[in-house]
Every structure is written in C-alpha cells, then in structure tokens.
C-alpha cells in the first residue's frame, strides 16, 4: 500500500464503521477518509460527531447504489481504496423485507465494484477494495467444528444470502478483471453504538426499562462474540498487511449460548443498577423462534492471528461491562434512536411473537 491514501469508507455512521473510522482517522493523519452513508435507521451521525472537525475526514450523505454519486466521489477525492461496510445488517429485518437487503448488499456492492474497476482503469498498483463480511455466509454449525476460510458457503437467511452474494461478486471482480480485493468474515460484534435491535443492546435497554427480555426459541443458540474495537483493529491490520485476493476470518474464540450470555448480562446489570439479585433474569420471556434460526456460529481465526499477529484484546466480561456502562451513560443516544420509527419496528417485531 502507498503511504498516502484516499479511502472511501461506506456505512461508517453505523455501528462497526464508526469504530473503524475513529481508529483510522486518528491513526493515519496523512490519509483522507470519505464516509459515504445514506443514514438509514441504523446510521447515526451522533456515532461520529467527534470526527466532524478532523481535517482528513469528510462525510457525504448518499446511497452506495447511486452510480453517478459514487463516480463523482471517486473523481473528486481520487479514491485509492474502498473499505466497504454499508449494509442492511439485521437478520430479522431481512426475513420481513428481503428486497432491501438485495438492493443494498448485492446491487450496492456491485455498483461500488463497477465504479472502482472503471475509475482505476486497470492501473491497480496501490489500490484495494476491502469488503467487510460476516461469518453467517458459512451457514450453521452443529455442536462441534469451526468455520475456516475454506468452509463452503451455505447461507440460510435472506441477510446471509445477500452477504454471500456480495462476497462472490467481489471475488468475481478479482478473478475476472484483476481488481485487487480482500474480504474478512467476522463473528458477532458487541460494544458501544450498536443499534438496539441486536441482542445485547436490546436487552440492556429492556433491562433498564424493566421490559421483558424476548429469548427466541429455547435460547440454546450459540454465537462467538467479539468486542467491536477488536474488529476495528483486525480491519486495520488486514487493510494494511492482508494478502491481496485473500479472505480472513475474524472471531473472538468466545462462544456463548444466548441463555448463558443473557444470564451474565442480567447479573452484571443487577450489580450496576443496584437491583436485587435475579431481578433482571426474572424479565426473561421465551418467545416464538426466528424462522430458519442458525444454531451455532464459531470462527477459526488462526490465519489472521498467525499471519498478521492479531488477537482479541478485550475479555468478554470486561467488554460487556464497558458496553453496559456506555449505554447507561448515553441514555440520550438511546432515547433519540428509540423514538419514532423504532417504536413501530419494536411493536411489529415483538407483539406478534
Ligand atoms: P449497521 O446496520 O449498524 O450499519 C450499517 C450502516 O450502513 C448504517 O450507517 C447505514 O446507514 C449504512 N447504509 C445502509 N444502506 C446503505 C446504502 N444503501 N448506502 C449507504 N449507506 C448505507 O451495521 P454494522 O453492524 O455496523 O455492520 C457493518 C458491516 O459489518 C456490514 O456489512 C455487516 O454485514 C458486517 N458485519 C456485522 C457484524 C455485526 O455483528 N454487527 C458482524 C460481521 C460483519
Ligand atoms: O455473526 C455475525 C452477524 O451477527 C452479523 O453479520 C449480523 O449483522 C449481526 O446482526 C449478527 O447476527 P445475529 O442474528 O447472530 O445477531 P442478533 O443480535 O440479531 O441475534 C443474536 C442471537 O440472539 C441470535 O441467536 C438470535 C437471538 N435473539 C436476538 C434478538 C434480537 C433473541 O433471542 N432475541 C432477540 O430479541
């Protein structure tokens, strides 16, 4: 990679993108960052308000599917690399409205690939298209085994199918047109700024408000949890040192069944809120399962750890505690985004269960 870069980061008003941007904007003052985000319900400029005054950072409100806009940005900012995070990211919403996922995750990604290919005109030295993807493309594991970079794709929800499709297009542009790319597939993230439709922030918010905690099915589904800042450091390492054309799995080596995780969360919340033991756990309510619910995800991140000397730095209990503190200290952030359309989503999603 060249020493100076003009990087188009997509979706960086969202959860993970905001942490990636914060890390990289301050670490690389000689790079220029352009954040293209259409600000869906999940995009929130409050997540990156501290970056607004940075001289190497520009925000553009717009859609990754907008070919004219993306072309203009490549030309105006002489884009040398893309870090592509923009996506529709919630499995439950993909079950309700698959087309939105195909539009952004598939067509939006192909639009970015097309513009990059055309703008770079085959002069690929120092260029990179970094596609941020998910472990869900590999499908669902039984009780044992881990996803490696060579595990066959077996996506089982509209969300994971749209992400798998976008991964295939990225590889196809590499193979067919020589576009330099790298892909990472990461496990479940948690941390500050995550939209409260996802398990951990939803349950933190419900505990604060003493609302029921809706556990899908029997709660024996397993996820591998990674603190979001560890994902950001992995993306930084892969962007700079990852081998072109390669895939890197990112994970926390940190598997929890939903129920065990929820009990730990309840225990920490009882302590922090100075409530009686078990008072949060008493809010647990078993609700109808997610259709097609993937049983278990678990990542083998050996390649990343060995090649790029990366490892998760945040212990789960510590990360969960820091995350809870952030939500407790940022009740205004939560109040702002849980008003309006979020209420309608919540009613629709949970009253029918
Ligand atoms: P998020 O939903 O919090 O944020 C997505 C961002 O993309 C939002 O700011 C939204 O406004 C923006 N966006 C959506 N559609 C857009 C469009 N058409 N044009 C421009 N911007 C658009 O998502 P997240 O959890 O931060 O995930 C970021 C990426 O990481 C996604 O690609 C997701 O698939 C991947 N990922 C997420 C996790 C996780 O646990 N959250 C794990 C692995 C991979
Ligand atoms: O594995 C990476 C993926 O992790 C990312 O690609 C996705 O963008 C991200 O949303 C996440 O997907 P999950 O479906 O695993 O995350 P979610 O937080 O929605 O759910 C985690 C688990 O908790 C899952 O087994 C479903 C369950 N769950 C979730 C919600 C919202 C419940 O039991 N009740 C709930 O209300």
mmCIF file with all atom_site columns, N, CA and C in Angstrom, residues 27 31 61 75 87-88 98 121 131 135 193 195 223 229 238 245 260 262 266 280 294 302 311 315 318 330 352:
data_model
loop_
_atom_site.group_PDB
_atom_site.id
_atom_site.type_symbol
_atom_site.label_atom_id
_atom_site.label_alt_id
_atom_site.label_comp_id
_atom_site.label_asym_id
_atom_site.label_entity_id
_atom_site.label_seq_id
_atom_site.pdbx_PDB_ins_code
_atom_site.Cartn_x
_atom_site.Cartn_y
_atom_site.Cartn_z
_atom_site.occupancy
_atom_site.B_iso_or_equiv
_atom_site.pdbx_formal_charge
_atom_site.auth_seq_id
_atom_site.auth_comp_id
_atom_site.auth_asym_id
_atom_site.auth_atom_id
_atom_site.pdbx_PDB_model_num
ATOM 1  N N  . UNK A 1 27  ? -5.272  7.512   13.616  1.00 0.00 ? 27  UNK A N  1
ATOM 2  C CA . UNK A 1 27  ? -4.000  6.786   13.457  1.00 0.00 ? 27  UNK A CA 1
ATOM 3  C C  . UNK A 1 27  ? -3.263  7.171   12.173  1.00 0.00 ? 27  UNK A C  1
ATOM 4  N N  . UNK A 1 31  ? -3.762  10.106  5.656   1.00 0.00 ? 31  UNK A N  1
ATOM 5  C CA . UNK A 1 31  ? -4.784  9.559   4.750   1.00 0.00 ? 31  UNK A CA 1
ATOM 6  C C  . UNK A 1 31  ? -5.993  10.492  4.759   1.00 0.00 ? 31  UNK A C  1
ATOM 7  N N  . UNK A 1 61  ? -23.613 12.315  2.588   1.00 0.00 ? 61  UNK A N  1
ATOM 8  C CA . UNK A 1 61  ? -24.856 11.555  2.733   1.00 0.00 ? 61  UNK A CA 1
ATOM 9  C C  . UNK A 1 61  ? -25.271 11.060  1.353   1.00 0.00 ? 61  UNK A C  1
ATOM 10 N N  . UNK A 1 75  ? -13.905 10.509  -8.451  1.00 0.00 ? 75  UNK A N  1
ATOM 11 C CA . UNK A 1 75  ? -13.164 11.529  -9.215  1.00 0.00 ? 75  UNK A CA 1
ATOM 12 C C  . UNK A 1 75  ? -12.729 12.682  -8.322  1.00 0.00 ? 75  UNK A C  1
ATOM 13 N N  . UNK A 1 87  ? -24.349 -1.718  4.736   1.00 0.00 ? 87  UNK A N  1
ATOM 14 C CA . UNK A 1 87  ? -25.205 -2.886  4.506   1.00 0.00 ? 87  UNK A CA 1
ATOM 15 C C  . UNK A 1 87  ? -26.484 -2.750  5.307   1.00 0.00 ? 87  UNK A C  1
ATOM 16 N N  . UNK A 1 88  ? -27.480 -3.490  4.886   1.00 0.00 ? 88  UNK A N  1
ATOM 17 C CA . UNK A 1 88  ? -28.589 -3.818  5.769   1.00 0.00 ? 88  UNK A CA 1
ATOM 18 C C  . UNK A 1 88  ? -28.069 -4.996  6.591   1.00 0.00 ? 88  UNK A C  1
ATOM 19 N N  . UNK A 1 98  ? -36.753 -8.920  2.356   1.00 0.00 ? 98  UNK A N  1
ATOM 20 C CA . UNK A 1 98  ? -35.503 -9.336  1.697   1.00 0.00 ? 98  UNK A CA 1
ATOM 21 C C  . UNK A 1 98  ? -35.025 -8.357  0.615   1.00 0.00 ? 98  UNK A C  1
ATOM 22 N N  . UNK A 1 121 ? -9.193  1.911   -13.920 1.00 0.00 ? 121 UNK A N  1
ATOM 23 C CA . UNK A 1 121 ? -8.805  1.609   -15.321 1.00 0.00 ? 121 UNK A CA 1
ATOM 24 C C  . UNK A 1 121 ? -7.663  0.599   -15.448 1.00 0.00 ? 121 UNK A C  1
ATOM 25 N N  . UNK A 1 131 ? -13.728 -5.638  1.399   1.00 0.00 ? 131 UNK A N  1
ATOM 26 C CA . UNK A 1 131 ? -15.146 -5.942  1.626   1.00 0.00 ? 131 UNK A CA 1
ATOM 27 C C  . UNK A 1 131 ? -15.312 -6.566  3.022   1.00 0.00 ? 131 UNK A C  1
ATOM 28 N N  . UNK A 1 135 ? -19.569 -13.997 9.229   1.00 0.00 ? 135 UNK A N  1
ATOM 29 C CA . UNK A 1 135 ? -19.417 -15.459 9.322   1.00 0.00 ? 135 UNK A CA 1
ATOM 30 C C  . UNK A 1 135 ? -20.708 -16.185 8.924   1.00 0.00 ? 135 UNK A C  1
ATOM 31 N N  . UNK A 1 193 ? -22.604 2.013   20.714  1.00 0.00 ? 193 UNK A N  1
ATOM 32 C CA . UNK A 1 193 ? -23.174 2.492   19.440  1.00 0.00 ? 193 UNK A CA 1
ATOM 33 C C  . UNK A 1 193 ? -23.888 1.432   18.599  1.00 0.00 ? 193 UNK A C  1
ATOM 34 N N  . UNK A 1 195 ? -27.025 -0.535  17.342  1.00 0.00 ? 195 UNK A N  1
ATOM 35 C CA . UNK A 1 195 ? -28.461 -0.221  17.304  1.00 0.00 ? 195 UNK A CA 1
ATOM 36 C C  . UNK A 1 195 ? -29.242 -1.263  18.129  1.00 0.00 ? 195 UNK A C  1
ATOM 37 N N  . UNK A 1 223 ? -23.349 -18.151 19.669  1.00 0.00 ? 223 UNK A N  1
ATOM 38 C CA . UNK A 1 223 ? -22.668 -17.139 18.862  1.00 0.00 ? 223 UNK A CA 1
ATOM 39 C C  . UNK A 1 223 ? -21.278 -16.917 19.445  1.00 0.00 ? 223 UNK A C  1
ATOM 40 N N  . UNK A 1 229 ? -14.133 -3.007  18.992  1.00 0.00 ? 229 UNK A N  1
ATOM 41 C CA . UNK A 1 229 ? -12.832 -2.353  18.744  1.00 0.00 ? 229 UNK A CA 1
ATOM 42 C C  . UNK A 1 229 ? -11.794 -3.393  18.300  1.00 0.00 ? 229 UNK A C  1
ATOM 43 N N  . UNK A 1 238 ? -5.719  -6.010  8.430   1.00 0.00 ? 238 UNK A N  1
ATOM 44 C CA . UNK A 1 238 ? -5.955  -6.685  7.143   1.00 0.00 ? 238 UNK A CA 1
ATOM 45 C C  . UNK A 1 238 ? -5.832  -5.680  5.991   1.00 0.00 ? 238 UNK A C  1
ATOM 46 N N  . UNK A 1 245 ? -6.411  -10.576 -2.479  1.00 0.00 ? 245 UNK A N  1
ATOM 47 C CA . UNK A 1 245 ? -7.128  -11.737 -3.006  1.00 0.00 ? 245 UNK A CA 1
ATOM 48 C C  . UNK A 1 245 ? -7.464  -12.773 -1.941  1.00 0.00 ? 245 UNK A C  1
ATOM 49 N N  . UNK A 1 260 ? -26.907 -18.367 28.344  1.00 0.00 ? 260 UNK A N  1
ATOM 50 C CA . UNK A 1 260 ? -25.784 -18.111 29.267  1.00 0.00 ? 260 UNK A CA 1
ATOM 51 C C  . UNK A 1 260 ? -25.366 -16.646 29.194  1.00 0.00 ? 260 UNK A C  1
ATOM 52 N N  . UNK A 1 262 ? -27.202 -14.102 28.308  1.00 0.00 ? 262 UNK A N  1
ATOM 53 C CA . UNK A 1 262 ? -28.262 -13.252 28.886  1.00 0.00 ? 262 UNK A CA 1
ATOM 54 C C  . UNK A 1 262 ? -28.190 -13.296 30.420  1.00 0.00 ? 262 UNK A C  1
ATOM 55 N N  . UNK A 1 266 ? -27.585 -10.133 32.773  1.00 0.00 ? 266 UNK A N  1
ATOM 56 C CA . UNK A 1 266 ? -28.532 -9.816  33.861  1.00 0.00 ? 266 UNK A CA 1
ATOM 57 C C  . UNK A 1 266 ? -27.785 -9.642  35.187  1.00 0.00 ? 266 UNK A C  1
ATOM 58 N N  . UNK A 1 280 ? -33.205 -8.865  37.075  1.00 0.00 ? 280 UNK A N  1
ATOM 59 C CA . UNK A 1 280 ? -33.186 -8.752  35.609  1.00 0.00 ? 280 UNK A CA 1
ATOM 60 C C  . UNK A 1 280 ? -33.554 -10.085 34.964  1.00 0.00 ? 280 UNK A C  1
ATOM 61 N N  . UNK A 1 294 ? -30.180 -19.974 12.678  1.00 0.00 ? 294 UNK A N  1
ATOM 62 C CA . UNK A 1 294 ? -28.913 -20.724 12.638  1.00 0.00 ? 294 UNK A CA 1
ATOM 63 C C  . UNK A 1 294 ? -28.494 -21.116 14.055  1.00 0.00 ? 294 UNK A C  1
ATOM 64 N N  . UNK A 1 302 ? -7.300  -18.540 13.099  1.00 0.00 ? 302 UNK A N  1
ATOM 65 C CA . UNK A 1 302 ? -5.860  -18.848 13.158  1.00 0.00 ? 302 UNK A CA 1
ATOM 66 C C  . UNK A 1 302 ? -5.071  -18.115 12.078  1.00 0.00 ? 302 UNK A C  1
ATOM 67 N N  . UNK A 1 311 ? -4.823  -10.472 17.779  1.00 0.00 ? 311 UNK A N  1
ATOM 68 C CA . UNK A 1 311 ? -5.654  -11.304 18.662  1.00 0.00 ? 311 UNK A CA 1
ATOM 69 C C  . UNK A 1 311 ? -6.658  -10.407 19.396  1.00 0.00 ? 311 UNK A C  1
ATOM 70 N N  . UNK A 1 315 ? -11.395 -9.066  27.121  1.00 0.00 ? 315 UNK A N  1
ATOM 71 C CA . UNK A 1 315 ? -12.053 -10.205 27.752  1.00 0.00 ? 315 UNK A CA 1
ATOM 72 C C  . UNK A 1 315 ? -13.578 -9.952  27.755  1.00 0.00 ? 315 UNK A C  1
ATOM 73 N N  . UNK A 1 318 ? -15.264 -8.142  30.733  1.00 0.00 ? 318 UNK A N  1
ATOM 74 C CA . UNK A 1 318 ? -14.812 -6.742  30.766  1.00 0.00 ? 318 UNK A CA 1
ATOM 75 C C  . UNK A 1 318 ? -15.496 -5.940  29.635  1.00 0.00 ? 318 UNK A C  1
ATOM 76 N N  . UNK A 1 330 ? -25.095 6.890   28.200  1.00 0.00 ? 330 UNK A N  1
ATOM 77 C CA . UNK A 1 330 ? -25.554 7.542   26.973  1.00 0.00 ? 330 UNK A CA 1
ATOM 78 C C  . UNK A 1 330 ? -27.048 7.318   26.752  1.00 0.00 ? 330 UNK A C  1
ATOM 79 N N  . UNK A 1 352 ? -46.192 -9.736  17.877  1.00 0.00 ? 352 UNK A N  1
ATOM 80 C CA . UNK A 1 352 ? -46.751 -10.923 17.218  1.00 0.00 ? 352 UNK A CA 1
ATOM 81 C C  . UNK A 1 352 ? -46.152 -12.222 17.768  1.00 0.00 ? 352 UNK A C  1
#
